[in-house]
PDB file of C-alpha atoms in Angstrom:
ATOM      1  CA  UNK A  26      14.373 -56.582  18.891  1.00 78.00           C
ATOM      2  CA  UNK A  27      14.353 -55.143  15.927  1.00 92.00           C
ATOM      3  CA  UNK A  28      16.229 -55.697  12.971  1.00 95.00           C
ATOM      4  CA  UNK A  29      16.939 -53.137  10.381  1.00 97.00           C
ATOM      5  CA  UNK A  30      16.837 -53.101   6.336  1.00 97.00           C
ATOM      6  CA  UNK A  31      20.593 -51.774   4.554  1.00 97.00           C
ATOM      7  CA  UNK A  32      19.919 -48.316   3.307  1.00 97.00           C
ATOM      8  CA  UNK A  33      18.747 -49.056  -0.471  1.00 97.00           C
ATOM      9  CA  UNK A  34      20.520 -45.961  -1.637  1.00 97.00           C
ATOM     10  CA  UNK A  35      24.152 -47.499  -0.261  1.00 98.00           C
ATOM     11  CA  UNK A  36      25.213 -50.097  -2.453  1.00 97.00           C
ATOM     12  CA  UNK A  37      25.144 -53.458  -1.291  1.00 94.00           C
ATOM     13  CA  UNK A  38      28.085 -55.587  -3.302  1.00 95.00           C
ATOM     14  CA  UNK A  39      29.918 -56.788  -1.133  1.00 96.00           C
ATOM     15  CA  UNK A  40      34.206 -57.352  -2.176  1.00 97.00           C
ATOM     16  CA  UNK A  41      37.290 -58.804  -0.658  1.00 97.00           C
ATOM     17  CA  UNK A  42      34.885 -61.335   1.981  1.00 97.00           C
ATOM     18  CA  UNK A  43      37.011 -63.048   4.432  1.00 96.00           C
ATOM     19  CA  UNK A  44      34.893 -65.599   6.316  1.00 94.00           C
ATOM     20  CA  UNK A  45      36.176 -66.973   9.889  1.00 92.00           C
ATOM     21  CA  UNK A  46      34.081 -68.071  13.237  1.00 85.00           C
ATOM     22  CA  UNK A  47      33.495 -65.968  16.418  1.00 80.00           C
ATOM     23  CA  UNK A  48      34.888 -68.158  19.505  1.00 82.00           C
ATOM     24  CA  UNK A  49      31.990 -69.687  21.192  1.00 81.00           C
ATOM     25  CA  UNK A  50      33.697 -71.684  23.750  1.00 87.00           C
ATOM     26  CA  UNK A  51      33.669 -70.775  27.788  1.00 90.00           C
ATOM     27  CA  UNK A  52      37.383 -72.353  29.154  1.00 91.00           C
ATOM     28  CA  UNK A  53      37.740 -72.722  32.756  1.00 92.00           C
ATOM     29  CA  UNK A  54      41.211 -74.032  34.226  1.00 90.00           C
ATOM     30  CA  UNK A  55      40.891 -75.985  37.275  1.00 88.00           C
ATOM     31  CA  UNK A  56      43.684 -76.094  40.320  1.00 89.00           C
ATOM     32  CA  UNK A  57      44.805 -78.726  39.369  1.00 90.00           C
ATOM     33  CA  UNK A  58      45.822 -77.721  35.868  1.00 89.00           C
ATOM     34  CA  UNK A  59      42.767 -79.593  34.062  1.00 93.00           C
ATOM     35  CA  UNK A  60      40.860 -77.247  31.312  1.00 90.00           C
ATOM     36  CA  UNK A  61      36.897 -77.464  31.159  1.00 89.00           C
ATOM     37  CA  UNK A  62      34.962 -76.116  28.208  1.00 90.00           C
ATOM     38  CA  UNK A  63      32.031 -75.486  27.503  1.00 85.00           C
ATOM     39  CA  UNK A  64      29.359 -73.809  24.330  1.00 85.00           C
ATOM     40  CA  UNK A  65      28.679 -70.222  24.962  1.00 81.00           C
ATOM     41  CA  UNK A  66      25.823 -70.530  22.506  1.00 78.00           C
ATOM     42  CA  UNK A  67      23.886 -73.380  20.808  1.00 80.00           C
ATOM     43  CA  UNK A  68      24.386 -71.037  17.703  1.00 80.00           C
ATOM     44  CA  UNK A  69      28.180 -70.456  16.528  1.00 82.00           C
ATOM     45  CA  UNK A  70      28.163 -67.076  14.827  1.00 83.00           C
ATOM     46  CA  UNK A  71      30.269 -66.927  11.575  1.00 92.00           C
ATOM     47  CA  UNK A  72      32.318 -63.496  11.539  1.00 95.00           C
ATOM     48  CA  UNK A  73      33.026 -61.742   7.885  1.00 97.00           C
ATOM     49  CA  UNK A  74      35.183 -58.708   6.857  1.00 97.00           C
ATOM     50  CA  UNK A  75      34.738 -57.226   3.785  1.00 98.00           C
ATOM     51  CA  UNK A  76      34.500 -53.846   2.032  1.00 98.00           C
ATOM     52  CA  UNK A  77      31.561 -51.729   0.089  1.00 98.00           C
ATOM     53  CA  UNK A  78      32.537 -49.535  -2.635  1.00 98.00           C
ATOM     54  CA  UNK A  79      30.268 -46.301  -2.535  1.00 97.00           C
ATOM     55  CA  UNK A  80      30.175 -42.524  -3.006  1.00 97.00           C
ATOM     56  CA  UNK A  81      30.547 -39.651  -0.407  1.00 96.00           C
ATOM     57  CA  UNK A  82      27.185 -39.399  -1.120  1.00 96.00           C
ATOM     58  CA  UNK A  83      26.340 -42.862  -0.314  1.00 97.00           C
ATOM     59  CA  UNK A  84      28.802 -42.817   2.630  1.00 97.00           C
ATOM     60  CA  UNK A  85      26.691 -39.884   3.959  1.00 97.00           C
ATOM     61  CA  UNK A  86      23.185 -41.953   3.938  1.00 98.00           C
ATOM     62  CA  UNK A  87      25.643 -45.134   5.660  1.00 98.00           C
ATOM     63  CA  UNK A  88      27.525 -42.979   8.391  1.00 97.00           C
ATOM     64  CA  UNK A  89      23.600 -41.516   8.984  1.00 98.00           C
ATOM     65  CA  UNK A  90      21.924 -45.152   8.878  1.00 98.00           C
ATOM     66  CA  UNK A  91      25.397 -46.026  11.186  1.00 98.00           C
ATOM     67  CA  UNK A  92      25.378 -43.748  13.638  1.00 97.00           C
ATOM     68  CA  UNK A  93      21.660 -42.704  13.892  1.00 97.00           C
ATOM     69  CA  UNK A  94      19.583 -45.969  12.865  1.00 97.00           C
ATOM     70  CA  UNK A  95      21.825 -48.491  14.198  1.00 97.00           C
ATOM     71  CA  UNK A  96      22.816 -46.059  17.347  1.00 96.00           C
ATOM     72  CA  UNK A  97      26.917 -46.683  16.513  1.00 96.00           C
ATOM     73  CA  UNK A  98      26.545 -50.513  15.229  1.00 95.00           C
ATOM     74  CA  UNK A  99      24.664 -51.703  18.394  1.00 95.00           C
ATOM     75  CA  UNK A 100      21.398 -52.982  16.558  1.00 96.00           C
ATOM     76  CA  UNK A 101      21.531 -56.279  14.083  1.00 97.00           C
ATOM     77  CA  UNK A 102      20.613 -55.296  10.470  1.00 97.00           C
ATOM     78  CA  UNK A 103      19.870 -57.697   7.156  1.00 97.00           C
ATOM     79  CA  UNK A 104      22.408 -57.906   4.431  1.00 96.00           C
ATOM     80  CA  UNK A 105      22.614 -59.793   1.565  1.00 94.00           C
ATOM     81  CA  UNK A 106      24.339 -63.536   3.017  1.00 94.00           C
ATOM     82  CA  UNK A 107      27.798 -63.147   2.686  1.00 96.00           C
ATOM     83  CA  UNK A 108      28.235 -66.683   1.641  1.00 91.00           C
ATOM     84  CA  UNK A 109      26.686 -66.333  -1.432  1.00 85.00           C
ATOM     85  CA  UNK A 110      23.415 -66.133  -2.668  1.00 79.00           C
ATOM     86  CA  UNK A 111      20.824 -63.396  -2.297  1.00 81.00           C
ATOM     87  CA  UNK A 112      18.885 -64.808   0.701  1.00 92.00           C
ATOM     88  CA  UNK A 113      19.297 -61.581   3.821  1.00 94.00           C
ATOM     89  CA  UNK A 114      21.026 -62.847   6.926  1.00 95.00           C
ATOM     90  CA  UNK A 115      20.797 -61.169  10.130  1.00 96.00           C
ATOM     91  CA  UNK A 116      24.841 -59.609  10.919  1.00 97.00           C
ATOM     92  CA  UNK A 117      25.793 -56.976  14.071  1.00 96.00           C
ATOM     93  CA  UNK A 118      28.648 -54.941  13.503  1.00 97.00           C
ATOM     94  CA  UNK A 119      31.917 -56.265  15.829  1.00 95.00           C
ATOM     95  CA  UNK A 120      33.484 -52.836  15.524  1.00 96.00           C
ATOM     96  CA  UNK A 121      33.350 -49.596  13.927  1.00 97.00           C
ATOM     97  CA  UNK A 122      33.577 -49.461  10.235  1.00 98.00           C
ATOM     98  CA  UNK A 123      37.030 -47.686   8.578  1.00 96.00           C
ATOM     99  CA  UNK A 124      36.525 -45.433   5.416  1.00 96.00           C
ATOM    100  CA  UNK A 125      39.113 -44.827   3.002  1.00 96.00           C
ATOM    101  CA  UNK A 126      38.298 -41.974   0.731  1.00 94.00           C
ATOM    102  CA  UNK A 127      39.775 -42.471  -2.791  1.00 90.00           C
ATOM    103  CA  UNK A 128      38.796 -39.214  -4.788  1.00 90.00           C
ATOM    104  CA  UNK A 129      35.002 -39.271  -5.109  1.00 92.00           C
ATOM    105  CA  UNK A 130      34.922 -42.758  -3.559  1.00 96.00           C
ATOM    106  CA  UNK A 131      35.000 -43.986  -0.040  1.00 97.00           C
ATOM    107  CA  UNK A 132      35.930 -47.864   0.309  1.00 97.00           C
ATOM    108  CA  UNK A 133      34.354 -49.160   3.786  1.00 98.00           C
ATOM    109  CA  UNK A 134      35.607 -52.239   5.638  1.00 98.00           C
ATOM    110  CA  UNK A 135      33.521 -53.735   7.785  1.00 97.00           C
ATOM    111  CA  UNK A 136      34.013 -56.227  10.127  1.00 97.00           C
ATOM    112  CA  UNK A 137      30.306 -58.274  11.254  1.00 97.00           C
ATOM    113  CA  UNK A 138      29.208 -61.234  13.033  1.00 94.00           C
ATOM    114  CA  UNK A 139      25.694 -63.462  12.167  1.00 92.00           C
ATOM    115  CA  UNK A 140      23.234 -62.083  14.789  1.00 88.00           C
ATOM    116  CA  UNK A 141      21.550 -65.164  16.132  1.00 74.00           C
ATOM    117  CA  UNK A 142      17.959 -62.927  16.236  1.00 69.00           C
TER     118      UNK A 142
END
């Protein structure tokens, strides 16, 4: 699979991060009332939701890289780790991103998971 590059004209500071965990547990309730559970994954996918500050211009080249590259957020893509640092990490989108257009600005939230490709 491939895994695609953030446009370099679409800034890539990251604000307002809000870290949490994906659930990566199976539950199964037996008849008599006891609750199994088991790993999805060996790999427990930290979720993030966080906003990019850009232009309409720069909103154009992401809703393009979006819609077209990433064909509507189903293909992983490398972004600067969201826990710090300036290593990429692999992240999917977990649904669409929301604009809000502010004058000549557009602030996108984005809500992501770690891809474990």
């Amino acid at each position: 699979m491939i895994i695609y590059k953030w446009p370099k004209e679409v800034p890539d500071k990251a604000y307002g991060i809000e870290p949490g965990y994906d659930d990566n547990v199976v539950r199964t309730e037996s008849d008599s009332g006891i609750v199994l559970q088991y790993s999805k994954n060996t790999f427990t996918p930290k979720t993030y939701s966080f906003g990019v500050h850009m232009t309409k211009k720069q909103k154009a080249v992401f809703d393009d890289w979006y819609n077209n590259t990433l064909g509507g957020g189903s293909a992983p893509f490398y972004f600067k780790s969201l826990d710090g640092g300036e290593k990429l990490v692999s992240y999917m989108f977990s649904e669409p991103p929301s604009p809000d257009v502010n004058g000549n600005f557009v602030d996108v939230t984005m809500n992501v998971r770690e891809s474990a490709i």
